[in-house]
XYZ file of C-alpha atoms in Angstrom:
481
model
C 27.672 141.366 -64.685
C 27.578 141.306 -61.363
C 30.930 142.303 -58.756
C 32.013 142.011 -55.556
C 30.299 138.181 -54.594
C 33.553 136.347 -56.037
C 31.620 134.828 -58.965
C 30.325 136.341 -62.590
C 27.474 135.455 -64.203
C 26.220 136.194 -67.517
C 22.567 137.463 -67.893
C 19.892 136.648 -70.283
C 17.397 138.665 -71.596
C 17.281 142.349 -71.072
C 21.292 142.032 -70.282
C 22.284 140.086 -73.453
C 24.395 143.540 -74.515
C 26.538 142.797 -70.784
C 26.565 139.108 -71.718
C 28.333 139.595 -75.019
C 30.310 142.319 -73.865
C 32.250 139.844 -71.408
C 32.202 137.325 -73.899
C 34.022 139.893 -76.247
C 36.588 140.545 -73.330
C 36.946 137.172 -72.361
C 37.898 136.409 -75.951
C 39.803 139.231 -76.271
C 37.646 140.719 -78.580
C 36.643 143.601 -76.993
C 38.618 147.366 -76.885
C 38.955 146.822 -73.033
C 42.031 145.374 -72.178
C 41.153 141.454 -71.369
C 44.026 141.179 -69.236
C 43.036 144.585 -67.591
C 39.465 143.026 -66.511
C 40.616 139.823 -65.249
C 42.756 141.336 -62.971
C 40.094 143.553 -61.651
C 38.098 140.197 -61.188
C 40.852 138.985 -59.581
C 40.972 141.699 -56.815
C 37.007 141.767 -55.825
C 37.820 138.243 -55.413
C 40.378 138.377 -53.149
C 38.391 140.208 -50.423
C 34.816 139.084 -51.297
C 32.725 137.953 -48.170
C 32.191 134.392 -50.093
C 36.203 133.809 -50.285
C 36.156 134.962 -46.839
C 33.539 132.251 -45.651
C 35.468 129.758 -47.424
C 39.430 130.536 -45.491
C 36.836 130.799 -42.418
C 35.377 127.257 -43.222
C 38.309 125.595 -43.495
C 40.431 127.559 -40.548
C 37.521 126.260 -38.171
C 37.895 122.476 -39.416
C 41.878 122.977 -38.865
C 40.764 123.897 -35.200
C 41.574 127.854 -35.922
C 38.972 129.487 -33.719
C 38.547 132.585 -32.651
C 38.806 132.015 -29.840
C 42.245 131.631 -29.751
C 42.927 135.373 -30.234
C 40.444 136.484 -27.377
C 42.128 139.226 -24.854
C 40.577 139.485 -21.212
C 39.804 143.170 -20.668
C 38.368 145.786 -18.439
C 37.764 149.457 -18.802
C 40.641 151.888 -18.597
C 40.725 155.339 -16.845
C 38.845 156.898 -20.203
C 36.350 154.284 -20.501
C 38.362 152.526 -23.396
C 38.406 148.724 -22.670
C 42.097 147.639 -22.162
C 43.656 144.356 -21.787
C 44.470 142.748 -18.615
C 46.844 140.159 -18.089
C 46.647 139.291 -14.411
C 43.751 137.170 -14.563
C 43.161 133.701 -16.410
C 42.363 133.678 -19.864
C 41.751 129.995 -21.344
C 41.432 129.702 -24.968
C 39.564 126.214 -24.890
C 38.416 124.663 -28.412
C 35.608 122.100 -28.672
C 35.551 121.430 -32.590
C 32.117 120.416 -32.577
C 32.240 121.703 -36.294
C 35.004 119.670 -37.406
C 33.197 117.263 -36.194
C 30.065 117.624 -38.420
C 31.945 117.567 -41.321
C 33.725 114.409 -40.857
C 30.245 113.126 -40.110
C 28.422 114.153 -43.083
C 31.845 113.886 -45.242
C 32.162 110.033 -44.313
C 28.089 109.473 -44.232
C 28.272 110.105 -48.039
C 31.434 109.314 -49.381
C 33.001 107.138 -46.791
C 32.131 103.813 -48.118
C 33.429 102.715 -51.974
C 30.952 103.831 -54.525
C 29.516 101.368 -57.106
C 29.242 102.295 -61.096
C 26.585 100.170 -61.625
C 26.585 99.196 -65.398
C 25.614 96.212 -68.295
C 28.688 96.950 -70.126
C 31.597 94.677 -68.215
C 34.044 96.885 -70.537
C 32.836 99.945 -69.518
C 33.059 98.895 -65.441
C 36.831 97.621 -66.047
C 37.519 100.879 -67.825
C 35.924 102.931 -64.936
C 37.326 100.843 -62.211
C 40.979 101.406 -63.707
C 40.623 105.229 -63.884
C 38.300 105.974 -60.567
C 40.653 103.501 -58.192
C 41.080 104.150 -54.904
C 43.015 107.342 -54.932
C 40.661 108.776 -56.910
C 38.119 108.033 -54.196
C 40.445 109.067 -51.300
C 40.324 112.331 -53.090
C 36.561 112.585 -53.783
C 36.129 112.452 -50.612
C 38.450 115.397 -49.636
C 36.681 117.551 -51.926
C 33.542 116.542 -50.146
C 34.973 118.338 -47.238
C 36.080 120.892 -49.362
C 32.286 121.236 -50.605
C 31.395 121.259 -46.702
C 33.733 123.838 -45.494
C 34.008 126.461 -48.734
C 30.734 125.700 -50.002
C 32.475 123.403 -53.110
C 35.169 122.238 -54.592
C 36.724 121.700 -57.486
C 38.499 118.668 -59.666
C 41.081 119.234 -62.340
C 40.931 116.707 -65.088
C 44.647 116.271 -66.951
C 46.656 113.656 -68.526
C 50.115 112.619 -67.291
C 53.293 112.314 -69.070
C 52.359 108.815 -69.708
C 48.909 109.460 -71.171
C 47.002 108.210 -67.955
C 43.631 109.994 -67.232
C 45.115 111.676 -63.850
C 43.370 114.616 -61.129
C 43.828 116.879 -58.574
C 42.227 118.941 -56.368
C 42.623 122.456 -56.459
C 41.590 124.666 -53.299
C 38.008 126.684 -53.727
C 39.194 129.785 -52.307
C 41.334 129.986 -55.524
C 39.249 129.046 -57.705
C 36.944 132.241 -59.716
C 34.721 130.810 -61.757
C 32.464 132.628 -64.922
C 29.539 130.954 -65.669
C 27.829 131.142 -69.216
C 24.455 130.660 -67.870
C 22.036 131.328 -64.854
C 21.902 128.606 -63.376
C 25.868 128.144 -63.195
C 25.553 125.164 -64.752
C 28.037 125.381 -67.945
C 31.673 127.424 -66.735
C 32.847 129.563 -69.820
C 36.072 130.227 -68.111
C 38.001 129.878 -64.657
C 41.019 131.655 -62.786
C 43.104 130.200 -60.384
C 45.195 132.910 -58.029
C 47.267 130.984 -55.808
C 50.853 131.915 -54.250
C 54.360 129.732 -54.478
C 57.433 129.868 -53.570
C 60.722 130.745 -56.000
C 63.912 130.895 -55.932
C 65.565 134.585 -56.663
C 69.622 134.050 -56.888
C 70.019 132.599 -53.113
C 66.822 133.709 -51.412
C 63.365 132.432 -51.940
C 60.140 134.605 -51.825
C 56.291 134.319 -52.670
C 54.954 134.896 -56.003
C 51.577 135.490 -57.085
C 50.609 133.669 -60.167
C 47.241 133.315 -62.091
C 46.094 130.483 -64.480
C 43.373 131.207 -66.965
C 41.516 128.011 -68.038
C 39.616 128.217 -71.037
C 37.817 125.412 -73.273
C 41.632 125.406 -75.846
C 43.784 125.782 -73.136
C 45.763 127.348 -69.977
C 47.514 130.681 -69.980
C 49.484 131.580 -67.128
C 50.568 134.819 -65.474
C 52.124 136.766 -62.699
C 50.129 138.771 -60.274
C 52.304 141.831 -59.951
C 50.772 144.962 -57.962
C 46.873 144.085 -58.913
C 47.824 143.582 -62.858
C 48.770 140.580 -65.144
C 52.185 139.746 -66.831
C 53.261 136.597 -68.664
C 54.760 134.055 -66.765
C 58.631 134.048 -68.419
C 58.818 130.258 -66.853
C 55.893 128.759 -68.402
C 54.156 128.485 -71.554
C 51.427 131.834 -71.524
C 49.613 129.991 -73.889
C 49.395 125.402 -73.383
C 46.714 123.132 -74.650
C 45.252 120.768 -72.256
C 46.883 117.577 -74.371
C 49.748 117.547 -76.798
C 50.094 113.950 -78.433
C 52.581 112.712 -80.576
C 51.134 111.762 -84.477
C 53.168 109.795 -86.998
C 53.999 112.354 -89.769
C 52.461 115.600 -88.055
C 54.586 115.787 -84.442
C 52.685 116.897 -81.232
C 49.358 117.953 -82.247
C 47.410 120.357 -79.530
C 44.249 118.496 -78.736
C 41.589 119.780 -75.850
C 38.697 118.132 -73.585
C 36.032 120.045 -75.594
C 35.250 122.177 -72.364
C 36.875 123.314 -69.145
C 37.773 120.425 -67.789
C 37.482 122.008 -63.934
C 34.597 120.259 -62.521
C 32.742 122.030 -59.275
C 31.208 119.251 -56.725
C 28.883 121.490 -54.414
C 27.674 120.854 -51.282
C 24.139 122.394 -51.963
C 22.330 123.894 -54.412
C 23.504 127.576 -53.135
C 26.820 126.468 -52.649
C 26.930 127.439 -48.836
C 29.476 126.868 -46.545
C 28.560 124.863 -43.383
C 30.738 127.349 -41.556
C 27.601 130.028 -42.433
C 25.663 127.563 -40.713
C 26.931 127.072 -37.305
C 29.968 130.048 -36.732
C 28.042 131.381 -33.741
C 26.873 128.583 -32.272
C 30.665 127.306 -32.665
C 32.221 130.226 -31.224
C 29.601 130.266 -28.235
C 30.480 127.155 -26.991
C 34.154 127.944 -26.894
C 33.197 131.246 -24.958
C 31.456 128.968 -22.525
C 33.961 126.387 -21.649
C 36.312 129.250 -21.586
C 34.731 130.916 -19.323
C 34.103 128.466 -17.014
C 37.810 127.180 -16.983
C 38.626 131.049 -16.057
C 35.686 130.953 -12.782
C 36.991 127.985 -11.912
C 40.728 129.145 -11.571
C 40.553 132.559 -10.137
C 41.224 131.819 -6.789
C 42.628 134.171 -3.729
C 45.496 134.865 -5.761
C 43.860 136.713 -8.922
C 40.131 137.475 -7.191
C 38.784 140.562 -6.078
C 40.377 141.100 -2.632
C 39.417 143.707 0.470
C 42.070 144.562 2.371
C 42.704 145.751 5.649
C 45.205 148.210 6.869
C 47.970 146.223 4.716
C 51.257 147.109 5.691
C 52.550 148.374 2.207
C 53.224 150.471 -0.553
C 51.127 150.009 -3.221
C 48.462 147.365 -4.842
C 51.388 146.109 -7.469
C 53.859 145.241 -4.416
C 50.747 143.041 -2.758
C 50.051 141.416 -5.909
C 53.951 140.075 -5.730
C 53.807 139.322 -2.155
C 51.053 137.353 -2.728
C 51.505 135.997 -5.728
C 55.560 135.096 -4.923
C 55.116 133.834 -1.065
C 51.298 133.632 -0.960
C 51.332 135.749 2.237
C 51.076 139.956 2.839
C 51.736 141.742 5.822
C 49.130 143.599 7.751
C 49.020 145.743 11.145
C 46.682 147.315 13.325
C 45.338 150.785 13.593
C 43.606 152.461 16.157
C 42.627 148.659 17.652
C 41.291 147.668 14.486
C 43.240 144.391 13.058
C 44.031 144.482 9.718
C 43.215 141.228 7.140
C 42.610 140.146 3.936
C 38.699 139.033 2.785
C 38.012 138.084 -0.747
C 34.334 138.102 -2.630
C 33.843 134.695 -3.711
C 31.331 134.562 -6.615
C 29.498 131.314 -6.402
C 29.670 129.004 -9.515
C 27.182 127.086 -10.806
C 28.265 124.360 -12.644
C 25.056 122.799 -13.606
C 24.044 126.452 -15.273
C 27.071 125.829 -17.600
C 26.665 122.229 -18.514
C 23.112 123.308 -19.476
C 24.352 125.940 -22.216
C 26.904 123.575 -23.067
C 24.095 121.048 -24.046
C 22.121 123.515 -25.930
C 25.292 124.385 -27.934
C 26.161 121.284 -29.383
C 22.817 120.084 -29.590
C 21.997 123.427 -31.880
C 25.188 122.919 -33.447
C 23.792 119.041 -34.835
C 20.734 120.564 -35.789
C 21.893 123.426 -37.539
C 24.277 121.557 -39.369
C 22.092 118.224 -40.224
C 24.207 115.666 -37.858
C 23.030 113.171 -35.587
C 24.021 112.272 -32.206
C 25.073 109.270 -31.926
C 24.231 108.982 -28.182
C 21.380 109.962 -28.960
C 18.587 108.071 -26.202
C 16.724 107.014 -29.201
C 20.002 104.411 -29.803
C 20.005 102.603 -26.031
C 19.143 99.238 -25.712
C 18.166 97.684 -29.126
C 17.022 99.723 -31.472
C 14.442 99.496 -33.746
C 14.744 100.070 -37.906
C 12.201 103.195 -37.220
C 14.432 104.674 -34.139
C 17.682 104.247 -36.297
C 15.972 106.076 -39.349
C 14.537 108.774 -37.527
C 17.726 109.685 -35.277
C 19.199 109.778 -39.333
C 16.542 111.849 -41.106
C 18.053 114.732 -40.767
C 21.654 114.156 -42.548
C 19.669 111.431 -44.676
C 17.538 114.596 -46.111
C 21.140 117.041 -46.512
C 22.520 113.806 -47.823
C 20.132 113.627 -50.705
C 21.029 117.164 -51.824
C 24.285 116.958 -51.492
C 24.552 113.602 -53.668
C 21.804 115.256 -56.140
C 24.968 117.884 -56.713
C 27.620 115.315 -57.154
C 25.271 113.460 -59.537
C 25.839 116.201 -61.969
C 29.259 116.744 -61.445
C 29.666 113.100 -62.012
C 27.959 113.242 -65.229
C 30.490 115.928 -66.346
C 33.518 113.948 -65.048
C 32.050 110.839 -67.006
C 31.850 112.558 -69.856
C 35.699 113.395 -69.716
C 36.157 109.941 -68.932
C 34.663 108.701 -72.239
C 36.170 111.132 -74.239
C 39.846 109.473 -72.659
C 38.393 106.347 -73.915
C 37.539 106.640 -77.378
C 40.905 108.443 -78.094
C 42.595 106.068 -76.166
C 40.813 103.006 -77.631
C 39.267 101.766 -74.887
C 36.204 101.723 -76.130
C 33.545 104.307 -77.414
C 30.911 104.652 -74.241
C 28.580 107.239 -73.285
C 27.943 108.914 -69.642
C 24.606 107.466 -69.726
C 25.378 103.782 -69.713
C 26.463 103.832 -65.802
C 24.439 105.227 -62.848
C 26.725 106.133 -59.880
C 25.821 104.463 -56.535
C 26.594 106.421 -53.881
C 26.439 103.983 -50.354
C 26.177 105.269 -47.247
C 27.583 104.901 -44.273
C 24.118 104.276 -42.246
C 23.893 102.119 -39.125
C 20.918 99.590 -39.952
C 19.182 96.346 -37.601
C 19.565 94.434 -40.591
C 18.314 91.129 -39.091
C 14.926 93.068 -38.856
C 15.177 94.176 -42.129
C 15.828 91.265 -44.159
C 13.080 89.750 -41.977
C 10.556 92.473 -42.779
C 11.560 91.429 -46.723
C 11.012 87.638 -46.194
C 8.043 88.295 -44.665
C 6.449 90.582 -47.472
C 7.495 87.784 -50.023
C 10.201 90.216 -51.458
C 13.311 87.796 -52.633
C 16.242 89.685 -53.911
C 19.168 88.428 -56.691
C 22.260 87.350 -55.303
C 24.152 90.164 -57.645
C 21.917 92.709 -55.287
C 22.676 91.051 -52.590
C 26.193 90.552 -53.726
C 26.381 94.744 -54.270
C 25.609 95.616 -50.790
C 28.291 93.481 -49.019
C 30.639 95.989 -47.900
C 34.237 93.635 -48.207
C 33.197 92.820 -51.361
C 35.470 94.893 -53.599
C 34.385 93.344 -57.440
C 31.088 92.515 -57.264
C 31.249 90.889 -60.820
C 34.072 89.021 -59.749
C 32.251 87.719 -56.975
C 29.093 86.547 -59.037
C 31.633 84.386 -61.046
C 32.807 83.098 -58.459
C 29.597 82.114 -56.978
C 28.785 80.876 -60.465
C 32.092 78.406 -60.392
C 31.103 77.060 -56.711
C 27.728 75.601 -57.725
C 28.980 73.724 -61.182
């Protein structure tokens, strides 16, 4: 088993023993305490580097920087540095990062997708679960699988039977995976805080849900160890229906129903990426901001036989009246000189440029002023200024193929017991369309041309205020008798 990255995973082979030994404590089949080991789990978690990459991911798409907490200091008497307050210290943001992940989040998952399918039954019973919402919220947890690496969907029913999800928060989310690849999740915990009431005041708890394939238990976090939660159920199914004769009968999804939608293959943060380059160009335009303003007032001065006490009481002469008093000595006239340092602005806007262009690069983007986009642009221009998050793109969707194929399985599960219909996840291939620009004109020209003549239902699919594409073919249908 291995600790400390956030995540367990059970070995094959020579580590079978270790495999089944978690399996036995998992279970709670094994002489450890099982509620003894999760906890431990629970605390590697909380201050594992990969949880810490996540809260980092999504503090820097907030606008969070470091930045913000930088202190301007010099070296004190015993060579310590010490902060300084007399001198200007901007704290300037430029969140080219949140900015990337909007990109790549909207490139992919911006535009409706399209269940393309033979079965009209099985499209109407798709489109009624996987409506808009749902879609609104795909797309957050593509930002979630940008900034933490993935994220994660919670399958449930509501009150009123209706297939229903949410989206849980990755940083809270400890998955154990029954296979090497991470591909089937034995079990998950969820360690998040809330708030409760305690007579009049109200104070954070710590509480931990345990899903497994039969249900949810739920606990307490109390001083790194587990205790049943004495306002929930420890122990729920997943479903609980109603049968004539029998009364609620626990029923279950057959698996976790927790879904992860990654980002990659690794399941890397974009934060990993680009925190450097990020923080760099902050330090620049801070800097700058800081040249720019120290002025005779907060410089380096030289004085001349000043008529004072002390360099704090010409600091507040200065700084109060913007004058000092000065005198001669021995014929020599006294006066104030400061050393300008000149700046070069050009020097900075020249970092600046390499910053945010390595920032694009690094994270897959495109510019969209980039030169290769002036004037008209050709088809070849536009696809080359795109290759880049086209190529990331086709990972990333590769990833949410499979996830999909999990989630559709759910989703026909909910319709056979809900008599909807019995379907399988293979009978519909998910369309994801993205949000390229294109010189369409050219390229419908460069299909005439090659004798390529395309159906009006494909041509039908790819018009984007077209909402029911069947629909539409029917109505095109009714038009021309």
């Amino acid at each position: 088993m291995e600790t400390g990255s956030g995540e367990v995973n059970f070995k094959i082979g020579e580590d079978l023993s270790m495999q089944t030994m978690m399996e036995d404590i998992i279970r709670g089949n094994a002489p450890m305490d099982r509620k003894e080991a999760l906890a431990q789990e629970i605390s590697e978690w909380m201050s594992s580097p990969k949880r810490r990459a996540m809260l980092d991911g999504m503090r820097y798409y907030r606008g969070e920087h470091d930045i913000l907490k930088r202190r301007r200091t010099v070296l004190g008497k015993d060579g310590k540095p010490v902060e300084i307050k007399n001198l200007p210290n901007h704290r300037v943001v430029d969140n080219q990062y949140a900015k990337m992940v909007a990109q790549k989040a909207n490139y992919l998952l911006g535009r409706p997708l399209v269940f393309d399918t033979a079965d009209n039954e099985l499209e109407q019973a798709l489109t009624s679960v996987f409506d808009r919402r749902f879609l609104r919220l795909l797309r957050r947890i593509g930002e979630d699988a940008l900034n933490c690496g993935v994220g994660w969907l919670y399958t449930y029913l509501d009150d009123r039977g209706g297939m229903c999800f949410v989206r849980l928060m990755p940083w809270e989310i400890i998955p154990f995976w029954s296979d090497e690849e991470q591909m089937r999740l034995e079990l998950a915990i969820r360690v998040y805080e809330t708030e409760e009431y305690f007579g009049k005041n109200k104070k954070k708890v710590q509480k931990a849900e345990i899903y497994t394939p039969e249900g949810i238990e739920r606990y307490v976090l109390k001083q790194g160890r587990l205790f049943e939660d004495e306002d929930n159920p420890a122990k729920s199914p997943y479903i609980i229906r109603m049968e004539k004769g029998q009364g609620p009968v626990s029923l279950g999804w057959g698996s976790v129903p927790l879904i992860p939608f990654r980002c990659n293959s690794a399941s890397i943060p974009l934060i990993s990426k680009v925190k450097g380059l990020q923080d760099g160009l902050n330090e620049i335009l801070s800097d700058f901001e800081n040249n720019m303003q120290e002025d005779a007032r907060n410089t380096i001065l030289v004085l001349k036989n000043y008529d004072g006490v002390d360099l704090a009481e010409f600091r507040h002469n200065l700084a109060a009246f913007g004058a000092v008093k000065v005198k001669s000595v021995d014929g020599n006239p006294g006066g104030v000189e400061s050393l300008r340092v000149n700046i070069d602005s050009e020097n900075y806007r020249v970092i600046l440029d390499l910053l945010k262009k390595a920032i694009t690069e690094n994270s897959m983007g495109y510019d969209a002023k980039d030169q290769r986009l002036m004037g008209t642009p050709n088809q070849m221009n536009i696809q080359s200024m795109y290759s880049d998050i086209d190529l990331d793109a086709n990972g990333m969707e590769t990833e949410f193929q499979a996830a999909f194929e999990e989630l559709l399985g759910l989703a026909c599960r909910y319709f056979s017991s809900t008599g909807m219909g019995d379907f399988m996840p293979g009978d519909v291939k998910l369309v994801f369309n993205r949000d390229m620009l294109m010189n369409e004109s050219e390229v419908m020209d460069s299909l005439y041309k090659g004798g390529l003549r395309l159906s009006n239902e494909t041509l039908v699919r790819q018009v984007p205020w077209v909402n029911d594409p069947a629909q539409e073919i029917e109505r095109l249908r009714t038009d021309n008798t």
